[in-house]
Amino acid sequence: MDSSHGYFAVDGRGFTPNRMAASQWSADQVVGPALCGLLARALDNEHATDGFVPVRLTVDLFKPARMHELSVSTTRVRNGKRIRLADAVVTQDGEPAARASVVFLQPSEQPPGEIWTRDQQPVPPSLEVAPPSDLPTAPLWHSDDSAHWSRVPSEHENGSRKRSWQHPVNVVDGERPSPFVVAAMAAEQTSMVTNWSSAGVGFINTDLTLALVRMPEGADIGLEADNHLSRNGIAAGTATLFDRHGAFGSAMITAVSNAARQITASHLDGVIASANGARR
């Protein structure tokens, strides 16, 4: 994969989706990580100034964005000494297709005292399995019922806990995304690690909420499922984000059943094989 390629080409003040931006749910629908990345990029570029850092991103994916030009606009909602809020909207054909809000905070010193945290922290794949690279690659997957990391989704189509290790692509051509944007794109895959069953993925997420205590270090980000709850075709899932220095954030999604267009791991195997063949 060419490291300069991204989900979108810049077209004046708008953005035109490239082929890699197409969703597995529909060839005419922009994939969720691309929209999350585009919204996070605009908010980061325009509002992460004066020492403020983004700590909470919420994205609502309420309407399919189609594979043609769209635009992004942002608004600063509040500008205090310690907290800043901003909103962003993706617009296509004159209608909003997705929106986001971000909370920015000013870092300060830690308060005293001991606080409970989870005992078992996520473990990234070894450097032999996932060596550092400047190039985006297909995600690595891991599940409790499979002892190894691999890029073959069908090896992990089971009912156990899932993990991914990702190096997200650029949002726009020729521009490496900021750590915040990389985290936003990786976190959208919370739906994948929490909703992936022994029969594939039958829920499509309608949102993402990402909470960060620091920015990720490096371009590779891991995601480990924490929980999945579902009933009557509605699901909620949570995951922990981590890099080679430890956990740094949490993500939550809600999702709705899309069983009529269930995505199976064998389908994803074929997509990855086709992409690898096209690169050769």
mmCIF file of N, CA, C and O in Angstrom, residues 57-97:
data_model
loop_
_atom_site.group_PDB
_atom_site.id
_atom_site.type_symbol
_atom_site.label_atom_id
_atom_site.label_comp_id
_atom_site.label_asym_id
_atom_site.label_seq_id
_atom_site.Cartn_x
_atom_site.Cartn_y
_atom_site.Cartn_z
ATOM 1 N N LEU A 57 -14.069 12.285 22.381
ATOM 2 C CA LEU A 57 -14.668 12.461 21.058
ATOM 3 C C LEU A 57 -15.940 11.628 20.985
ATOM 4 O O LEU A 57 -15.931 10.443 21.315
ATOM 5 N N THR A 58 -17.031 12.228 20.564
ATOM 6 C CA THR A 58 -18.271 11.499 20.315
ATOM 7 C C THR A 58 -18.694 11.738 18.873
ATOM 8 O O THR A 58 -18.791 12.890 18.432
ATOM 9 N N VAL A 59 -18.896 10.658 18.140
ATOM 10 C CA VAL A 59 -19.298 10.731 16.733
ATOM 11 C C VAL A 59 -20.647 10.046 16.574
ATOM 12 O O VAL A 59 -20.848 8.941 17.087
ATOM 13 N N ASP A 60 -21.555 10.688 15.860
ATOM 14 C CA ASP A 60 -22.849 10.099 15.514
ATOM 15 C C ASP A 60 -22.868 9.817 14.011
ATOM 16 O O ASP A 60 -22.732 10.739 13.203
ATOM 17 N N LEU A 61 -23.024 8.535 13.668
ATOM 18 C CA LEU A 61 -23.049 8.098 12.266
ATOM 19 C C LEU A 61 -24.499 7.771 11.910
ATOM 20 O O LEU A 61 -24.903 6.618 11.859
ATOM 21 N N PHE A 62 -25.294 8.815 11.673
ATOM 22 C CA PHE A 62 -26.737 8.646 11.594
ATOM 23 C C PHE A 62 -27.284 8.531 10.178
ATOM 24 O O PHE A 62 -28.466 8.255 9.994
ATOM 25 N N LYS A 63 -26.438 8.734 9.159
ATOM 26 C CA LYS A 63 -26.904 8.648 7.781
ATOM 27 C C LYS A 63 -25.756 8.168 6.907
ATOM 28 O O LYS A 63 -24.628 8.660 7.053
ATOM 29 N N PRO A 64 -25.979 7.214 5.994
ATOM 30 C CA PRO A 64 -24.880 6.768 5.141
ATOM 31 C C PRO A 64 -24.316 7.926 4.304
ATOM 32 O O PRO A 64 -25.074 8.635 3.628
ATOM 33 N N ALA A 65 -23.010 8.133 4.389
ATOM 34 C CA ALA A 65 -22.331 9.071 3.490
ATOM 35 C C ALA A 65 -21.957 8.294 2.237
ATOM 36 O O ALA A 65 -21.356 7.218 2.324
ATOM 37 N N ARG A 66 -22.330 8.803 1.081
ATOM 38 C CA ARG A 66 -22.106 8.107 -0.173
ATOM 39 C C ARG A 66 -20.726 8.424 -0.740
ATOM 40 O O ARG A 66 -20.043 9.340 -0.295
ATOM 41 N N MET A 67 -20.334 7.656 -1.744
ATOM 42 C CA MET A 67 -18.979 7.742 -2.291
ATOM 43 C C MET A 67 -18.836 8.869 -3.307
ATOM 44 O O MET A 67 -18.440 8.680 -4.447
ATOM 45 N N HIS A 68 -19.179 10.081 -2.863
ATOM 46 C CA HIS A 68 -18.885 11.263 -3.660
ATOM 47 C C HIS A 68 -18.608 12.423 -2.716
ATOM 48 O O HIS A 68 -18.682 12.281 -1.501
ATOM 49 N N GLU A 69 -18.289 13.575 -3.251
ATOM 50 C CA GLU A 69 -17.723 14.673 -2.472
ATOM 51 C C GLU A 69 -18.572 15.051 -1.260
ATOM 52 O O GLU A 69 -19.797 15.087 -1.316
ATOM 53 N N LEU A 70 -17.868 15.342 -0.175
ATOM 54 C CA LEU A 70 -18.501 15.840 1.041
ATOM 55 C C LEU A 70 -17.623 16.929 1.648
ATOM 56 O O LEU A 70 -16.496 17.163 1.212
ATOM 57 N N SER A 71 -18.146 17.598 2.652
ATOM 58 C CA SER A 71 -17.398 18.684 3.292
ATOM 59 C C SER A 71 -17.533 18.569 4.806
ATOM 60 O O SER A 71 -18.402 17.859 5.323
ATOM 61 N N VAL A 72 -16.651 19.290 5.527
ATOM 62 C CA VAL A 72 -16.651 19.279 6.989
ATOM 63 C C VAL A 72 -16.558 20.713 7.492
ATOM 64 O O VAL A 72 -15.762 21.506 6.983
ATOM 65 N N SER A 73 -17.374 21.040 8.480
ATOM 66 C CA SER A 73 -17.291 22.347 9.116
ATOM 67 C C SER A 73 -17.271 22.161 10.628
ATOM 68 O O SER A 73 -17.801 21.175 11.155
ATOM 69 N N THR A 74 -16.650 23.101 11.353
ATOM 70 C CA THR A 74 -16.572 23.006 12.812
ATOM 71 C C THR A 74 -17.043 24.300 13.466
ATOM 72 O O THR A 74 -17.041 25.371 12.844
ATOM 73 N N THR A 75 -17.430 24.188 14.724
ATOM 74 C CA THR A 75 -17.879 25.338 15.515
ATOM 75 C C THR A 75 -17.319 25.200 16.926
ATOM 76 O O THR A 75 -17.390 24.117 17.527
ATOM 77 N N ARG A 76 -16.745 26.273 17.462
ATOM 78 C CA ARG A 76 -16.303 26.256 18.856
ATOM 79 C C ARG A 76 -17.492 26.604 19.737
ATOM 80 O O ARG A 76 -18.080 27.676 19.616
ATOM 81 N N VAL A 77 -17.822 25.701 20.665
ATOM 82 C CA VAL A 77 -19.004 25.856 21.508
ATOM 83 C C VAL A 77 -18.677 26.593 22.795
ATOM 84 O O VAL A 77 -19.453 27.431 23.264
ATOM 85 N N ARG A 78 -17.526 26.270 23.409
ATOM 86 C CA ARG A 78 -17.118 26.941 24.641
ATOM 87 C C ARG A 78 -15.609 27.056 24.675
ATOM 88 O O ARG A 78 -14.903 26.142 24.243
ATOM 89 N N ASN A 79 -15.132 28.177 25.212
ATOM 90 C CA ASN A 79 -13.688 28.396 25.279
ATOM 91 C C ASN A 79 -13.328 28.914 26.663
ATOM 92 O O ASN A 79 -13.216 30.113 26.887
ATOM 93 N N GLY A 80 -13.167 27.991 27.636
ATOM 94 C CA GLY A 80 -12.805 28.382 28.986
ATOM 95 C C GLY A 80 -11.316 28.247 29.235
ATOM 96 O O GLY A 80 -10.534 27.928 28.331
ATOM 97 N N LYS A 81 -10.894 28.456 30.489
ATOM 98 C CA LYS A 81 -9.483 28.369 30.824
ATOM 99 C C LYS A 81 -9.000 26.929 30.916
ATOM 100 O O LYS A 81 -7.836 26.641 30.636
ATOM 101 N N ARG A 82 -9.884 25.995 31.327
ATOM 102 C CA ARG A 82 -9.490 24.596 31.498
ATOM 103 C C ARG A 82 -10.236 23.644 30.579
ATOM 104 O O ARG A 82 -9.813 22.502 30.409
ATOM 105 N N ILE A 83 -11.363 24.076 30.035
ATOM 106 C CA ILE A 83 -12.175 23.202 29.193
ATOM 107 C C ILE A 83 -12.623 23.948 27.943
ATOM 108 O O ILE A 83 -12.981 25.133 27.995
ATOM 109 N N ARG A 84 -12.553 23.247 26.823
ATOM 110 C CA ARG A 84 -12.961 23.798 25.529
ATOM 111 C C ARG A 84 -13.820 22.741 24.827
ATOM 112 O O ARG A 84 -13.486 21.555 24.849
ATOM 113 N N LEU A 85 -14.911 23.163 24.219
ATOM 114 C CA LEU A 85 -15.791 22.269 23.486
ATOM 115 C C LEU A 85 -15.919 22.737 22.041
ATOM 116 O O LEU A 85 -15.978 23.949 21.774
ATOM 117 N N ALA A 86 -15.975 21.772 21.123
ATOM 118 C CA ALA A 86 -16.154 22.095 19.712
ATOM 119 C C ALA A 86 -16.983 21.006 19.038
ATOM 120 O O ALA A 86 -16.946 19.839 19.448
ATOM 121 N N ASP A 87 -17.725 21.395 18.008
ATOM 122 C CA ASP A 87 -18.547 20.478 17.234
ATOM 123 C C ASP A 87 -18.095 20.474 15.777
ATOM 124 O O ASP A 87 -17.475 21.439 15.299
ATOM 125 N N ALA A 88 -18.412 19.383 15.080
ATOM 126 C CA ALA A 88 -18.121 19.278 13.652
ATOM 127 C C ALA A 88 -19.249 18.524 12.960
ATOM 128 O O ALA A 88 -19.908 17.679 13.577
ATOM 129 N N VAL A 89 -19.453 18.830 11.680
ATOM 130 C CA VAL A 89 -20.502 18.186 10.892
ATOM 131 C C VAL A 89 -19.948 17.838 9.517
ATOM 132 O O VAL A 89 -19.263 18.653 8.886
ATOM 133 N N VAL A 90 -20.216 16.595 9.077
ATOM 134 C CA VAL A 90 -19.962 16.189 7.690
ATOM 135 C C VAL A 90 -21.243 16.431 6.906
ATOM 136 O O VAL A 90 -22.319 15.951 7.296
ATOM 137 N N THR A 91 -21.122 17.188 5.820
ATOM 138 C CA THR A 91 -22.271 17.520 4.986
ATOM 139 C C THR A 91 -22.074 16.961 3.580
ATOM 140 O O THR A 91 -20.978 17.033 3.025
ATOM 141 N N GLN A 92 -23.150 16.407 3.024
ATOM 142 C CA GLN A 92 -23.114 15.877 1.663
ATOM 143 C C GLN A 92 -24.442 16.185 0.983
ATOM 144 O O GLN A 92 -25.509 15.933 1.553
ATOM 145 N N ASP A 93 -24.364 16.746 -0.209
ATOM 146 C CA ASP A 93 -25.566 17.114 -0.968
ATOM 147 C C ASP A 93 -26.484 18.019 -0.151
ATOM 148 O O ASP A 93 -27.722 17.910 -0.204
ATOM 149 N N GLY A 94 -25.881 18.896 0.638
ATOM 150 C CA GLY A 94 -26.647 19.862 1.411
ATOM 151 C C GLY A 94 -27.263 19.336 2.683
ATOM 152 O O GLY A 94 -27.972 20.076 3.388
ATOM 153 N N GLU A 95 -27.000 18.057 3.035
ATOM 154 C CA GLU A 95 -27.586 17.451 4.222
ATOM 155 C C GLU A 95 -26.492 16.900 5.134
ATOM 156 O O GLU A 95 -25.489 16.376 4.663
ATOM 157 N N PRO A 96 -26.677 17.007 6.464
ATOM 158 C CA PRO A 96 -25.693 16.412 7.379
ATOM 159 C C PRO A 96 -25.734 14.890 7.313
ATOM 160 O O PRO A 96 -26.813 14.295 7.242
ATOM 161 N N ALA A 97 -24.563 14.258 7.341
ATOM 162 C CA ALA A 97 -24.460 12.800 7.293
ATOM 163 C C ALA A 97 -23.823 12.227 8.550
ATOM 164 O O ALA A 97 -24.024 11.059 8.864
#
